[in-house]
């Protein structure tokens, strides 16, 4: 199958918050085009005969909430110690249909036809560290949402299942967004920490003028996941819209100090997290620690936990690796957490003593809510051209890897 010089790629993302589907339509320009964004060449990519695309353009972005019963089924599957194989199979095909519907709706909205789809899928399980299983030690990940369904409905090839190739190369399968972060946010004079706050929070530290081999990236801890769960439990609302509930609460500092002593926060990168670390069991423990405190105080504490775990990670880990002698001047915020005004205020206050100015990805032409979907459009384009797109210094992989699997219409 041949593709046009200027490909339109749909990036599709469903995060660990399981709140719905993000679709970004991205026009990828050939490498010979004059680039809006300067070329980058992540570590391990030399010798492949290709460089990272010089330019892309975001044509449009849309968000679609899961139906309530679908979100409940996704969350139940994530938290299940046992699950019906039949239900999991049906969920896989159902999500394929919902992803297809979202892409087709976005095509209609922006009046374009996509040539390629990059679909991350819905993570049901991610275990980046090897553990014993049936006499073998292995890591594992599972993103669901049937790509063959998407390819057939959308009538375009689909790249899916991005994480296993990195894990097969010795990596943790995450984070993968640093590929886009380095492409878009690196600067010859300004050191930047790119912070995404989705269900889980993750950062990419890019020293000024550094090659990709000096990029540090890892999950910092909970993003919106704990805030959403606590808000749902206490106020029967799926999330704290705009941070209004937490704005009226008082932070329980003792609870945060205790939680930040947990092994995850003290473990050095590379590291990843998911509902296995910050899902149902963590939330139960968090609520127990908060005791009979006022409900707004508990939501405020969950919000402060996200902010302080981010700044704790910045202080603990971006100050003493090979990039540490570089000073970081900016933190660029993206993800759903950027819409939470209370979280943004807390982060701003926490970062001020570190000399970090808080900015937003929107200032760089990339809407905060669209970044991860854009990232998987860019990654899919790399896979289509048989180019590696993991960043080994971020994932811990032993080598560069071409990510994902292809499904054809």
Coordinates of C-alpha atoms in Angstrom, one line a residue:
X1 CA 0.0 0.0 0.0
X2 CA 1.4 3.4 -1.0
X3 CA 1.0 6.5 1.1
X4 CA 0.9 10.2 0.0
X5 CA 3.8 12.4 0.7
X6 CA 1.8 14.3 3.3
X7 CA 0.2 11.7 5.4
X8 CA -2.7 12.4 7.8
X9 CA -2.4 10.2 10.8
X10 CA -5.1 9.8 13.6
X11 CA -3.6 9.4 17.0
X12 CA -5.9 7.7 19.5
X13 CA -5.4 7.6 23.2
X14 CA -7.3 6.3 26.2
X15 CA -5.6 7.0 29.5
X16 CA -5.4 5.2 32.8
X17 CA -8.2 7.4 34.1
X18 CA -10.5 5.5 31.7
X19 CA -12.6 8.6 31.1
X20 CA -12.8 8.2 27.4
X21 CA -11.1 8.6 24.0
X22 CA -8.8 11.4 22.7
X23 CA -8.4 11.6 18.9
X24 CA -5.8 13.9 17.3
X25 CA -5.5 14.4 13.5
X26 CA -1.9 15.1 12.5
X27 CA -0.5 15.9 9.1
X28 CA 3.0 14.5 8.8
X29 CA 5.2 16.1 6.3
X30 CA 8.0 14.4 4.4
X31 CA 11.5 14.8 5.8
X32 CA 12.5 17.0 2.8
X33 CA 9.9 19.6 3.8
X34 CA 11.0 22.7 5.6
X35 CA 10.2 21.8 9.2
X36 CA 8.1 23.8 11.6
X37 CA 9.9 21.8 14.3
X38 CA 13.7 21.2 14.1
X39 CA 14.9 17.6 13.4
X40 CA 15.8 15.4 16.3
X41 CA 17.6 12.1 16.4
X42 CA 16.9 10.0 19.5
X43 CA 19.6 7.8 21.0
X44 CA 20.2 4.6 19.1
X45 CA 18.6 5.8 15.9
X46 CA 21.9 6.5 14.0
X47 CA 22.7 4.0 11.5
X48 CA 19.1 3.3 10.5
X49 CA 19.5 5.6 7.5
X50 CA 16.5 7.8 8.6
X51 CA 16.0 10.7 10.8
X52 CA 13.0 11.8 12.8
X53 CA 10.3 13.7 10.8
X54 CA 11.0 17.3 10.5
X55 CA 7.5 18.6 10.6
X56 CA 3.9 17.8 11.7
X57 CA 0.8 19.9 12.0
X58 CA -2.1 19.3 14.3
X59 CA -5.3 19.6 12.2
X60 CA -7.8 19.0 15.0
X61 CA -8.5 17.3 18.3
X62 CA -11.6 15.8 19.8
X63 CA -12.5 14.0 23.0
X64 CA -15.3 11.5 23.5
X65 CA -16.4 10.2 26.9
X66 CA -16.9 6.5 27.4
X67 CA -20.6 5.6 28.1
X68 CA -21.0 5.1 31.8
X69 CA -21.4 1.3 31.6
X70 CA -18.3 1.0 29.4
X71 CA -16.2 3.0 31.8
X72 CA -17.4 0.8 34.7
X73 CA -16.5 -2.3 32.7
X74 CA -13.0 -0.9 31.9
X75 CA -12.3 0.0 35.5
X76 CA -13.6 -3.3 36.7
X77 CA -11.3 -5.1 34.3
X78 CA -8.3 -3.1 35.5
X79 CA -9.0 -3.8 39.1
X80 CA -10.0 -7.5 38.8
X81 CA -8.0 -10.2 40.4
X82 CA -10.2 -12.6 38.3
X83 CA -12.1 -11.8 35.1
X84 CA -14.3 -13.6 32.6
X85 CA -12.3 -14.4 29.4
X86 CA -15.5 -13.9 27.4
X87 CA -16.1 -10.5 28.8
X88 CA -12.5 -9.4 28.2
X89 CA -12.7 -10.6 24.6
X90 CA -16.0 -8.8 24.1
X91 CA -14.6 -5.6 25.7
X92 CA -11.6 -5.8 23.3
X93 CA -14.0 -5.8 20.2
X94 CA -16.3 -3.2 21.7
X95 CA -13.5 -0.8 22.3
X96 CA -12.4 -1.3 18.7
X97 CA -15.8 -0.2 17.6
X98 CA -15.8 2.8 19.9
X99 CA -12.3 3.9 18.7
X100 CA -13.6 3.5 15.1
X101 CA -16.6 5.7 15.9
X102 CA -14.4 8.3 17.5
X103 CA -12.0 8.5 14.5
X104 CA -14.9 8.6 12.0
X105 CA -16.6 11.4 13.9
X106 CA -13.4 13.4 14.1
X107 CA -12.9 12.9 10.4
X108 CA -16.3 14.3 9.7
X109 CA -15.8 17.2 12.1
X110 CA -12.6 18.3 10.5
X111 CA -13.5 17.1 6.9
X112 CA -10.4 15.0 6.3
X113 CA -9.7 11.3 5.6
X114 CA -6.9 9.7 7.5
X115 CA -4.2 7.6 5.8
X116 CA -3.0 5.8 9.0
X117 CA -4.1 5.3 12.6
X118 CA -1.9 5.0 15.7
X119 CA -4.0 3.6 18.5
X120 CA -2.6 3.2 22.0
X121 CA -5.6 1.2 23.3
X122 CA -6.9 1.0 26.8
X123 CA -4.3 -0.3 29.3
X124 CA -5.8 -3.0 31.5
X125 CA -2.5 -4.1 33.0
X126 CA 1.1 -2.9 32.9
X127 CA 3.9 -4.6 34.8
X128 CA 7.2 -3.1 33.7
X129 CA 9.3 -5.0 36.2
X130 CA 9.9 -8.7 35.7
X131 CA 8.1 -11.0 38.2
X132 CA 7.9 -14.8 38.6
X133 CA 5.0 -16.5 36.8
X134 CA 4.7 -20.2 36.2
X135 CA 8.4 -20.8 36.8
X136 CA 9.5 -17.9 34.5
X137 CA 10.5 -14.3 35.3
X138 CA 8.8 -11.9 33.0
X139 CA 7.3 -8.4 32.5
X140 CA 4.0 -7.9 30.9
X141 CA 1.6 -5.3 29.5
X142 CA -1.8 -5.4 27.9
X143 CA -3.6 -2.7 25.9
X144 CA -7.0 -3.6 24.6
X145 CA -9.1 -2.3 21.7
X146 CA -9.1 -4.5 18.6
X147 CA -7.0 -2.9 15.8
X148 CA -8.5 -5.1 13.1
X149 CA -11.9 -3.7 13.8
X150 CA -10.5 -0.1 13.5
X151 CA -8.7 -0.9 10.3
X152 CA -11.9 -2.3 8.7
X153 CA -14.2 0.4 9.9
X154 CA -11.9 3.4 9.2
X155 CA -10.5 1.8 6.0
X156 CA -6.9 2.7 6.9
X157 CA -3.9 0.7 8.3
X158 CA -3.6 0.8 12.1
X159 CA -0.5 0.7 14.3
X160 CA -1.3 -0.6 17.7
X161 CA 0.2 -2.4 20.7
X162 CA 3.2 -0.1 21.0
X163 CA 4.7 -1.1 24.3
X164 CA 5.7 -4.8 23.9
X165 CA 8.5 -4.2 21.4
X166 CA 10.3 -1.9 23.9
X167 CA 9.8 -4.5 26.6
X168 CA 11.2 -7.2 24.4
X169 CA 14.3 -5.0 24.0
X170 CA 14.7 -5.0 27.8
X171 CA 12.7 -1.8 28.5
X172 CA 9.8 -1.2 30.7
X173 CA 7.4 -0.3 27.8
X174 CA 7.0 3.2 29.1
X175 CA 7.2 6.1 28.9
X176 CA 6.9 6.4 25.1
X177 CA 5.8 10.1 24.9
X178 CA 9.4 11.3 25.4
X179 CA 10.0 10.7 21.7
X180 CA 7.5 13.6 21.0
X181 CA 8.7 15.6 24.0
X182 CA 12.3 15.7 22.7
X183 CA 11.2 16.4 19.1
X184 CA 9.0 19.3 20.2
X185 CA 10.4 20.9 23.3
X186 CA 14.2 20.6 23.3
X187 CA 16.0 23.9 23.2
X188 CA 19.7 24.8 22.7
X189 CA 19.6 27.2 25.7
X190 CA 16.7 26.3 27.9
X191 CA 16.6 23.2 30.0
X192 CA 13.0 21.9 30.2
X193 CA 11.0 19.4 32.2
X194 CA 7.9 18.3 30.3
X195 CA 5.3 17.1 32.7
X196 CA 2.2 15.3 31.7
X197 CA -0.6 14.8 34.2
X198 CA -3.0 12.1 33.0
X199 CA -4.2 9.3 35.2
X200 CA -0.6 8.8 36.0
X201 CA 2.0 11.7 36.0
X202 CA 5.2 11.4 34.0
X203 CA 8.0 13.7 33.2
X204 CA 10.6 14.1 30.5
X205 CA 13.7 16.1 31.6
X206 CA 15.5 17.6 28.5
X207 CA 18.7 19.5 29.4
X208 CA 19.6 22.5 27.3
X209 CA 21.2 21.4 24.0
X210 CA 21.4 17.8 25.1
X211 CA 21.3 14.8 22.8
X212 CA 18.5 12.3 23.3
X213 CA 20.8 9.9 25.1
X214 CA 20.8 12.5 28.0
X215 CA 17.0 12.6 28.2
X216 CA 15.6 11.3 31.5
X217 CA 11.9 10.2 31.6
X218 CA 9.8 8.3 34.1
X219 CA 6.5 8.1 35.9
X220 CA 6.4 10.4 39.0
X221 CA 3.3 8.9 40.6
X222 CA -0.5 9.5 40.6
X223 CA -1.9 12.2 38.3
X224 CA -5.6 12.5 38.2
X225 CA -6.3 8.9 39.1
X226 CA -6.4 9.2 42.9
X227 CA -8.1 12.7 42.7
X228 CA -10.8 11.2 40.4
X229 CA -11.3 8.1 42.6
X230 CA -11.6 10.1 45.8
X231 CA -14.0 12.6 44.2
X232 CA -16.2 9.8 42.9
X233 CA -16.2 8.1 46.2
X234 CA -17.0 11.2 48.4
X235 CA -19.0 13.4 46.0
X236 CA -20.3 11.0 43.4
X237 CA -18.7 13.1 40.7
X238 CA -16.3 11.5 38.1
X239 CA -13.7 14.2 38.7
X240 CA -13.0 17.5 40.5
X241 CA -14.0 19.9 37.7
X242 CA -11.5 22.8 37.6
X243 CA -10.3 21.9 41.1
X244 CA -13.3 23.5 42.7
X245 CA -13.7 21.0 45.5
X246 CA -10.0 20.9 46.4
X247 CA -9.9 24.7 46.4
X248 CA -12.2 24.7 49.4
X249 CA -10.2 22.1 51.3
X250 CA -7.1 22.1 53.6
X251 CA -4.2 19.8 52.8
X252 CA -3.4 17.0 55.3
X253 CA 0.4 17.4 55.2
X254 CA 1.0 14.4 57.5
X255 CA -0.8 12.0 55.1
X256 CA 1.3 13.2 52.2
X257 CA 4.6 12.9 54.1
X258 CA 3.7 9.3 55.0
X259 CA 2.7 8.3 51.5
X260 CA 5.9 9.8 49.9
X261 CA 7.9 7.3 51.9
X262 CA 6.5 4.5 49.9
X263 CA 8.9 2.4 47.8
X264 CA 7.7 3.7 44.5
X265 CA 8.6 7.3 45.2
X266 CA 12.0 6.3 46.5
X267 CA 12.9 4.0 43.6
X268 CA 15.3 5.5 41.1
X269 CA 14.3 5.7 37.4
X270 CA 13.5 4.1 35.0
X271 CA 10.2 3.3 36.5
X272 CA 6.5 3.2 35.5
X273 CA 3.3 3.1 37.4
X274 CA -0.4 2.3 36.8
X275 CA -3.5 1.1 38.6
X276 CA -1.4 -1.7 40.0
X277 CA 0.4 1.0 42.2
X278 CA -2.3 3.7 42.5
X279 CA -5.6 2.1 41.9
X280 CA -8.3 0.7 44.2
X281 CA -6.0 -0.6 47.0
X282 CA -4.0 2.6 47.1
X283 CA -7.1 4.7 47.3
X284 CA -8.5 2.6 50.2
X285 CA -5.2 3.1 52.1
X286 CA -5.3 6.8 51.3
X287 CA -8.8 7.2 52.6
X288 CA -7.9 5.2 55.7
X289 CA -5.0 7.6 56.4
X290 CA -7.3 10.6 56.0
X291 CA -9.7 9.2 58.6
X292 CA -12.7 11.4 59.4
X293 CA -11.3 14.6 57.8
X294 CA -13.7 16.9 55.9
X295 CA -14.4 15.6 52.4
X296 CA -13.0 18.7 50.7
X297 CA -9.8 18.3 52.7
X298 CA -9.4 14.8 51.5
X299 CA -9.8 15.9 47.8
X300 CA -7.4 18.7 48.5
X301 CA -4.9 16.2 49.9
X302 CA -5.2 14.0 46.9
X303 CA -4.5 17.0 44.7
X304 CA -1.5 18.0 46.8
X305 CA -0.2 14.5 46.6
X306 CA 0.0 14.8 42.8
X307 CA 1.7 18.2 43.0
X308 CA 4.2 17.2 45.7
X309 CA 5.1 13.8 44.2
X310 CA 6.0 15.7 41.0
X311 CA 8.2 18.2 42.7
X312 CA 9.7 15.5 44.9
X313 CA 10.7 13.6 41.8
X314 CA 12.1 16.7 40.2
X315 CA 14.3 17.4 43.3
X316 CA 15.2 13.7 43.9
X317 CA 16.0 12.6 40.3
X318 CA 16.6 15.5 37.9
X319 CA 19.4 16.8 40.1
X320 CA 21.9 14.0 40.0
X321 CA 22.0 11.9 36.9
X322 CA 24.3 12.6 33.9
X323 CA 22.1 15.5 33.0
X324 CA 22.0 17.0 36.5
X325 CA 24.7 19.5 36.0
X326 CA 22.4 21.2 33.6
X327 CA 19.9 23.7 35.1
X328 CA 16.3 23.4 34.2
X329 CA 14.4 26.6 33.9
X330 CA 10.9 25.6 32.7
X331 CA 8.3 23.0 33.4
X332 CA 5.8 22.5 30.5
X333 CA 2.5 21.1 31.7
X334 CA 0.1 19.0 29.6
X335 CA -2.6 16.4 30.1
X336 CA -6.0 16.6 31.8
X337 CA -4.4 17.9 35.0
X338 CA -3.6 21.2 33.3
X339 CA -7.4 21.9 33.5
X340 CA -7.4 21.6 37.3
X341 CA -6.8 25.2 38.5
X342 CA -6.0 24.1 42.1
X343 CA -3.4 21.6 41.0
X344 CA -1.8 24.2 38.7
X345 CA -1.7 26.7 41.6
X346 CA -0.1 24.1 43.9
X347 CA 2.4 23.1 41.3
X348 CA 3.3 26.8 40.7
X349 CA 4.0 27.3 44.4
X350 CA 5.9 24.1 44.8
X351 CA 8.1 24.8 41.8
X352 CA 9.0 28.4 42.6
X353 CA 11.7 27.5 45.2
X354 CA 13.3 25.3 42.5
X355 CA 13.6 28.1 40.1
X356 CA 11.2 26.5 37.6
X357 CA 8.7 28.5 35.6
X358 CA 5.4 26.7 34.9
X359 CA 4.3 26.9 31.2
X360 CA 1.7 25.0 29.2
X361 CA 2.1 22.9 26.0
X362 CA -0.7 25.1 24.5
X363 CA 1.9 27.9 24.3
X364 CA 3.9 25.7 21.9
X365 CA 0.8 25.0 19.7
X366 CA 0.0 21.7 21.3
X367 CA -3.2 21.7 23.4
X368 CA -2.6 20.1 26.7
X369 CA -5.4 17.5 26.3
X370 CA -4.1 16.5 22.8
X371 CA -0.5 15.8 23.5
X372 CA -0.6 12.0 24.1
X373 CA -2.9 11.4 21.1
X374 CA -0.5 13.5 19.0
X375 CA 2.4 11.4 20.3
X376 CA 0.9 8.1 19.1
X377 CA 0.2 9.6 15.7
X378 CA 3.9 10.5 15.5
X379 CA 4.9 7.1 16.8
X380 CA 2.6 5.4 14.3
X381 CA 4.2 7.4 11.5
X382 CA 7.7 6.2 12.6
X383 CA 6.5 2.6 12.7
X384 CA 5.0 2.9 9.2
X385 CA 8.4 4.0 7.9
X386 CA 10.1 1.2 9.9
X387 CA 12.0 3.6 12.1
X388 CA 12.6 3.0 15.9
X389 CA 10.8 5.4 18.2
X390 CA 11.5 4.3 21.7
X391 CA 13.9 6.4 23.7
X392 CA 16.2 3.8 25.5
X393 CA 17.4 6.3 28.1
X394 CA 13.7 6.8 29.1
X395 CA 12.5 3.2 29.1
X396 CA 15.6 1.3 30.1
X397 CA 15.7 -0.6 26.8
X398 CA 19.0 -2.1 25.7
X399 CA 18.4 -0.9 22.1
X400 CA 16.2 1.1 19.8
X401 CA 13.1 -0.6 18.7
X402 CA 10.4 -0.2 16.0
X403 CA 7.2 -0.1 18.0
X404 CA 3.8 -1.6 17.4
X405 CA 2.0 -4.0 15.2
X406 CA 0.2 -3.3 11.9
X407 CA -3.4 -4.2 11.0
X408 CA -4.6 -3.6 7.4
X409 CA -8.1 -2.9 6.2

